[in-house]
Short mmCIF file of N, CA and C in Angstrom, two decimals:
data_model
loop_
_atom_site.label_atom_id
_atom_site.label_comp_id
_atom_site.label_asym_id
_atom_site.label_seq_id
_atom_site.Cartn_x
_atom_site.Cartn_y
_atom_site.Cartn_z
N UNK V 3 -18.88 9.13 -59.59
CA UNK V 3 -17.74 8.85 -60.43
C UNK V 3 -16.53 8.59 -59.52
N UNK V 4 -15.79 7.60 -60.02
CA UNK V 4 -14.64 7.22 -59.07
C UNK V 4 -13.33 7.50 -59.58
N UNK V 5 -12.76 8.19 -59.00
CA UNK V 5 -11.38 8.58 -59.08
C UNK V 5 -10.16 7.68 -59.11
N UNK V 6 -9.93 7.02 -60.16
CA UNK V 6 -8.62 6.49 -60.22
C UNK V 6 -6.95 7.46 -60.24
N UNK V 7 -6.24 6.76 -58.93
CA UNK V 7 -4.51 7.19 -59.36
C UNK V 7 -3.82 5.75 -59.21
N UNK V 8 -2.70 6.48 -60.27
CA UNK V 8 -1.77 5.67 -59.89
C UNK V 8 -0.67 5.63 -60.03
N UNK V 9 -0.73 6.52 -58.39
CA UNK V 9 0.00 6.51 -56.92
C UNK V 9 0.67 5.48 -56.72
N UNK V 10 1.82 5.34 -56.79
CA UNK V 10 2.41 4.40 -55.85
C UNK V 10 2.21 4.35 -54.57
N UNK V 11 1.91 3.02 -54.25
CA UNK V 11 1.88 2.91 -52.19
C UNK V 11 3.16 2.50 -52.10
N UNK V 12 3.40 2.75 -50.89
CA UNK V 12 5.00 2.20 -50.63
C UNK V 12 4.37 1.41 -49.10
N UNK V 13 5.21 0.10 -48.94
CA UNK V 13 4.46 -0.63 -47.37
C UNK V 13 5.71 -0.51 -46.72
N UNK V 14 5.10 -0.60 -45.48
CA UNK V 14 6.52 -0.57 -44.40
C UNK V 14 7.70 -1.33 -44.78
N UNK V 15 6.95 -2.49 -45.21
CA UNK V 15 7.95 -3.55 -45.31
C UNK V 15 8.95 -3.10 -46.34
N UNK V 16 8.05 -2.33 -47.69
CA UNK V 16 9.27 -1.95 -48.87
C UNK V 16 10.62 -1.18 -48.24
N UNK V 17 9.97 0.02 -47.43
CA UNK V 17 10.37 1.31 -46.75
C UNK V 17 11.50 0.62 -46.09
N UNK V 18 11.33 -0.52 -45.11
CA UNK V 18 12.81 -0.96 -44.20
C UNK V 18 13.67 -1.74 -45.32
N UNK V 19 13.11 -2.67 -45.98
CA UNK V 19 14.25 -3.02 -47.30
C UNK V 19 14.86 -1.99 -47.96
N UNK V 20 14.19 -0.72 -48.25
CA UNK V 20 15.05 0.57 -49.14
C UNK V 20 16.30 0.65 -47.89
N UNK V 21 15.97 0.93 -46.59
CA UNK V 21 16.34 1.43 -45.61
C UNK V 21 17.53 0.71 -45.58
N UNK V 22 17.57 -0.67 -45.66
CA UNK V 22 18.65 -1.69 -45.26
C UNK V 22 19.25 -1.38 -46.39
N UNK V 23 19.28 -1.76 -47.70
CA UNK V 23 19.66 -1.13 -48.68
C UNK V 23 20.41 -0.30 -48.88
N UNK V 24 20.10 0.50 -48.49
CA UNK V 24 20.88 2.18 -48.13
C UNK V 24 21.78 2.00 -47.25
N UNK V 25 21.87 1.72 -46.06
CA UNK V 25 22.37 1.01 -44.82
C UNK V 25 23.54 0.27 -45.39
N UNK V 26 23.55 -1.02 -46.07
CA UNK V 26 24.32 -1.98 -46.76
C UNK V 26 25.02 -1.18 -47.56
N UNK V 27 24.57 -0.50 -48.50
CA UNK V 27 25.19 0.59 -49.82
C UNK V 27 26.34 1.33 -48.98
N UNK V 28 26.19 1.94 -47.75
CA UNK V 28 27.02 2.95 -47.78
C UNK V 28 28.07 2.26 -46.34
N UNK V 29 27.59 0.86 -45.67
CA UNK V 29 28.40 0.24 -44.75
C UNK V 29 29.42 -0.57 -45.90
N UNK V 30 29.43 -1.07 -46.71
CA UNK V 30 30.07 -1.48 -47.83
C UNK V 30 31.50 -0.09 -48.72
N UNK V 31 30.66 0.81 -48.76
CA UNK V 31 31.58 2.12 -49.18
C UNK V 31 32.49 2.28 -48.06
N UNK V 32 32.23 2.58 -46.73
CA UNK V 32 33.30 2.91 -46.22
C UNK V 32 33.85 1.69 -45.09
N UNK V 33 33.66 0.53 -45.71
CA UNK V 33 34.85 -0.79 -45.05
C UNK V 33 35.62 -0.71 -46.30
N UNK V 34 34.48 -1.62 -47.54
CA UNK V 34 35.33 -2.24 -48.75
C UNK V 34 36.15 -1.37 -49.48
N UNK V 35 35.88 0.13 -49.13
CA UNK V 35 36.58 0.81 -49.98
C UNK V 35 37.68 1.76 -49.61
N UNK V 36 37.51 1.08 -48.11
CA UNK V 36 38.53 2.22 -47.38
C UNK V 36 40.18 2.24 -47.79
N UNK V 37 40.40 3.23 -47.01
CA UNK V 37 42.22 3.42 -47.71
C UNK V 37 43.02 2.13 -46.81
N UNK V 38 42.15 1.38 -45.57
CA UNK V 38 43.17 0.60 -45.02
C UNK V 38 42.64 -0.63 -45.14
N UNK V 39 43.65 -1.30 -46.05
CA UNK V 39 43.23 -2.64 -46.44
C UNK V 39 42.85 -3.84 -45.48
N UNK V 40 43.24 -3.43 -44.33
CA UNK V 40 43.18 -4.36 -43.21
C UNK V 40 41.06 -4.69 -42.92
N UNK V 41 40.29 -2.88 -43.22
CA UNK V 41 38.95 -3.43 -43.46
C UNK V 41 38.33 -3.75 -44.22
N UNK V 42 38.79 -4.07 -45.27
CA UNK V 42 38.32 -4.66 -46.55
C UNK V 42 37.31 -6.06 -46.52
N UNK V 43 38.10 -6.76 -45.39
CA UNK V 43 37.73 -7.72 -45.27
C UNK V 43 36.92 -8.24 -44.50
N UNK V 44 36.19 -6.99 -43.65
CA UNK V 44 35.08 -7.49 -42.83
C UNK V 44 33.78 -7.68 -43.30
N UNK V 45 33.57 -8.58 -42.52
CA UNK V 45 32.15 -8.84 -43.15
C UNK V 45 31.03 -8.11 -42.03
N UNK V 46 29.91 -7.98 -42.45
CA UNK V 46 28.76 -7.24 -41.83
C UNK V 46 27.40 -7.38 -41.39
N UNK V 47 26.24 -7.78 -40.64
CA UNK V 47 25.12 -7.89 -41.02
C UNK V 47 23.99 -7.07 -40.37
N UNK V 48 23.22 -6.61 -40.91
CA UNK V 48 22.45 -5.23 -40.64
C UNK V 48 21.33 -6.01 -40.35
N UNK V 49 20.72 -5.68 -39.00
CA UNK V 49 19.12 -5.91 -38.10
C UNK V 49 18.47 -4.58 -37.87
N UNK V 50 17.46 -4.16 -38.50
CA UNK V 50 17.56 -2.88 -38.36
C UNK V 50 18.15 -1.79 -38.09
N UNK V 51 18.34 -1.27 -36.98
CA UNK V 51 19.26 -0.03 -36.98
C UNK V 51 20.84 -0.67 -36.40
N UNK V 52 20.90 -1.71 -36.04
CA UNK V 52 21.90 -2.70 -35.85
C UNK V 52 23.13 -3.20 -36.70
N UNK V 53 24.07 -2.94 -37.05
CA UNK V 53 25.10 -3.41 -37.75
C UNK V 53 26.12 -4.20 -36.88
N UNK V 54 26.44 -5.55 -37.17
CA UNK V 54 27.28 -6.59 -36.73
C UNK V 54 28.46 -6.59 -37.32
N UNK V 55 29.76 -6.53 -36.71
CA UNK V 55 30.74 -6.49 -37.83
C UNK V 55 31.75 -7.87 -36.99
N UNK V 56 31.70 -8.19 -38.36
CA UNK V 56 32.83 -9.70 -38.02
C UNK V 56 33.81 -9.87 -38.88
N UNK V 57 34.74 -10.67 -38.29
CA UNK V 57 36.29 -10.38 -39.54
C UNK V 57 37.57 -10.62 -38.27
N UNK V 58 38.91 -10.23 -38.79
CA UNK V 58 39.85 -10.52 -37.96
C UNK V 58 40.55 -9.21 -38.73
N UNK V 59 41.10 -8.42 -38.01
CA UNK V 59 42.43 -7.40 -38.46
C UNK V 59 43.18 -7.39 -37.62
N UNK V 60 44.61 -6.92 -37.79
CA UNK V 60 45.66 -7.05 -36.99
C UNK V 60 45.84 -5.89 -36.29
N UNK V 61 45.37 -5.11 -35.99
CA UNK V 61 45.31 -4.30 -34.58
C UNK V 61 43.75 -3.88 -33.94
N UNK V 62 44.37 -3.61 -32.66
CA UNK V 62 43.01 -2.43 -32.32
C UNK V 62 42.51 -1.23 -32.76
N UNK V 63 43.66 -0.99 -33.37
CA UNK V 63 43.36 0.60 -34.26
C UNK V 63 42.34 0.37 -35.10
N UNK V 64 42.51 -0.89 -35.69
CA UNK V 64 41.80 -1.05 -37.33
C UNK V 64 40.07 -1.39 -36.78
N UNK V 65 40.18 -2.34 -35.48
CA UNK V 65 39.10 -2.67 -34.96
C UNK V 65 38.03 -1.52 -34.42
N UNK V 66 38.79 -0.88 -33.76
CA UNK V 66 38.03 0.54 -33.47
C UNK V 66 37.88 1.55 -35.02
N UNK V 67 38.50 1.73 -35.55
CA UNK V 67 38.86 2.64 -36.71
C UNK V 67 37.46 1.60 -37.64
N UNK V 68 36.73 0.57 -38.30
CA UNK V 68 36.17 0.17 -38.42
C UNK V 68 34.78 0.22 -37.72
N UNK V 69 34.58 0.14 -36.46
CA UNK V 69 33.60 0.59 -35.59
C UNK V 69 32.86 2.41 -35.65
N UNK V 70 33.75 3.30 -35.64
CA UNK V 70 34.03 4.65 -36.12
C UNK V 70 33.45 4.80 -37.06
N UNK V 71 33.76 4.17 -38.10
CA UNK V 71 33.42 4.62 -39.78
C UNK V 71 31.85 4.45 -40.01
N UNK V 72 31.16 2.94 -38.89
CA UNK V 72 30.05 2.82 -39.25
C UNK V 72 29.07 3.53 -38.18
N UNK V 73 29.86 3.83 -37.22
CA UNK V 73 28.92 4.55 -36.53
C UNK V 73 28.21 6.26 -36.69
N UNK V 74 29.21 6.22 -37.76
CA UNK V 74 28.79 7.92 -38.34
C UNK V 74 28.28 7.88 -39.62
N UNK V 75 27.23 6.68 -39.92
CA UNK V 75 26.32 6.34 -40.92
C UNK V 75 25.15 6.49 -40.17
N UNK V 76 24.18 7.42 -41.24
CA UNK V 76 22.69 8.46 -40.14
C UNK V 76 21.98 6.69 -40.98
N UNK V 77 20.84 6.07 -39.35
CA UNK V 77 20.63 5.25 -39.78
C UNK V 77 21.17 3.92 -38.44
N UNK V 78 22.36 4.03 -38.87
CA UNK V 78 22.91 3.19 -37.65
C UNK V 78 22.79 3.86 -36.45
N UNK V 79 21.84 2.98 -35.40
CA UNK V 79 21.83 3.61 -34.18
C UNK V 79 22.52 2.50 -33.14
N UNK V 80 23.39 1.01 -33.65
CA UNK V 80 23.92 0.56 -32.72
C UNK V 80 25.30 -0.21 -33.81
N UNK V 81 26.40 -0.26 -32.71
CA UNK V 81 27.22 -1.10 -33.63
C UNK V 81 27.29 -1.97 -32.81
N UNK V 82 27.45 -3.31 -32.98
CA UNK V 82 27.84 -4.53 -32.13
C UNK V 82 29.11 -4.80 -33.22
N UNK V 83 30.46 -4.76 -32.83
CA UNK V 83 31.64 -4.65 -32.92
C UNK V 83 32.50 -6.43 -32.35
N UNK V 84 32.36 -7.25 -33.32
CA UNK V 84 32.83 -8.93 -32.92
C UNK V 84 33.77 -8.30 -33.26
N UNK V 85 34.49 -8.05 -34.35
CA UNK V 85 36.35 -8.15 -34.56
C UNK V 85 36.66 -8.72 -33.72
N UNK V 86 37.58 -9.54 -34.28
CA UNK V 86 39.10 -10.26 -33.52
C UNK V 86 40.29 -9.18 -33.91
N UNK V 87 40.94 -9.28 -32.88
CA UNK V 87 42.29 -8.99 -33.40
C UNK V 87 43.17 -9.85 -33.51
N UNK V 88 43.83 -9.96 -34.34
CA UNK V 88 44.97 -11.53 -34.87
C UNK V 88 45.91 -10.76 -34.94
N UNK V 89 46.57 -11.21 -33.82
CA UNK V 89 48.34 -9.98 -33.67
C UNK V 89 49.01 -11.28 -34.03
N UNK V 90 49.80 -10.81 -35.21
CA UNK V 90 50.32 -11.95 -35.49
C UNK V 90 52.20 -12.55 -34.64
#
């Protein structure tokens, strides 16, 4: 007699999309939603444990202060940090 379940399988592949997902969900919370409007406007793109951040803000504070926020997301194990700064 054969034992049917039904178990969800989960494949690697689902597992790194949840992952990015999650990743995206909470790199989105603390740019788009931050108190300084200057990161609102960066844009982002996640390679596995990799987050790219691109955009222009008007200081180094905001550029580093942006870099900071995503690097203390469990998950991200690299930031590659493009910002410009546009001193106006």
């Amino acid at each position: 007699m054969a034992l049917s379940t039904n178990a969800k399988t989960t494949s690697r592949l689902d597992q790194v999309s949840s992952t990015t997902a999650d990743l995206e969900t909470e790199v989105e919370r603390k740019l788009h939603f931050s108190q300084h409007a200057g990161l609102r406007h960066i844009t982002y793109r996640i390679d596995g444990g990799t987050v790219v951040l691109h955009g222009r803000v008007p200081s180094y504070y905001l550029k580093q202060l942006a870099q900071v926020k995503v690097t203390c997301i469990p998950g991200i194990e690299l930031v590659d940090n493009r910002i410009e700064v546009a001193v106006n």
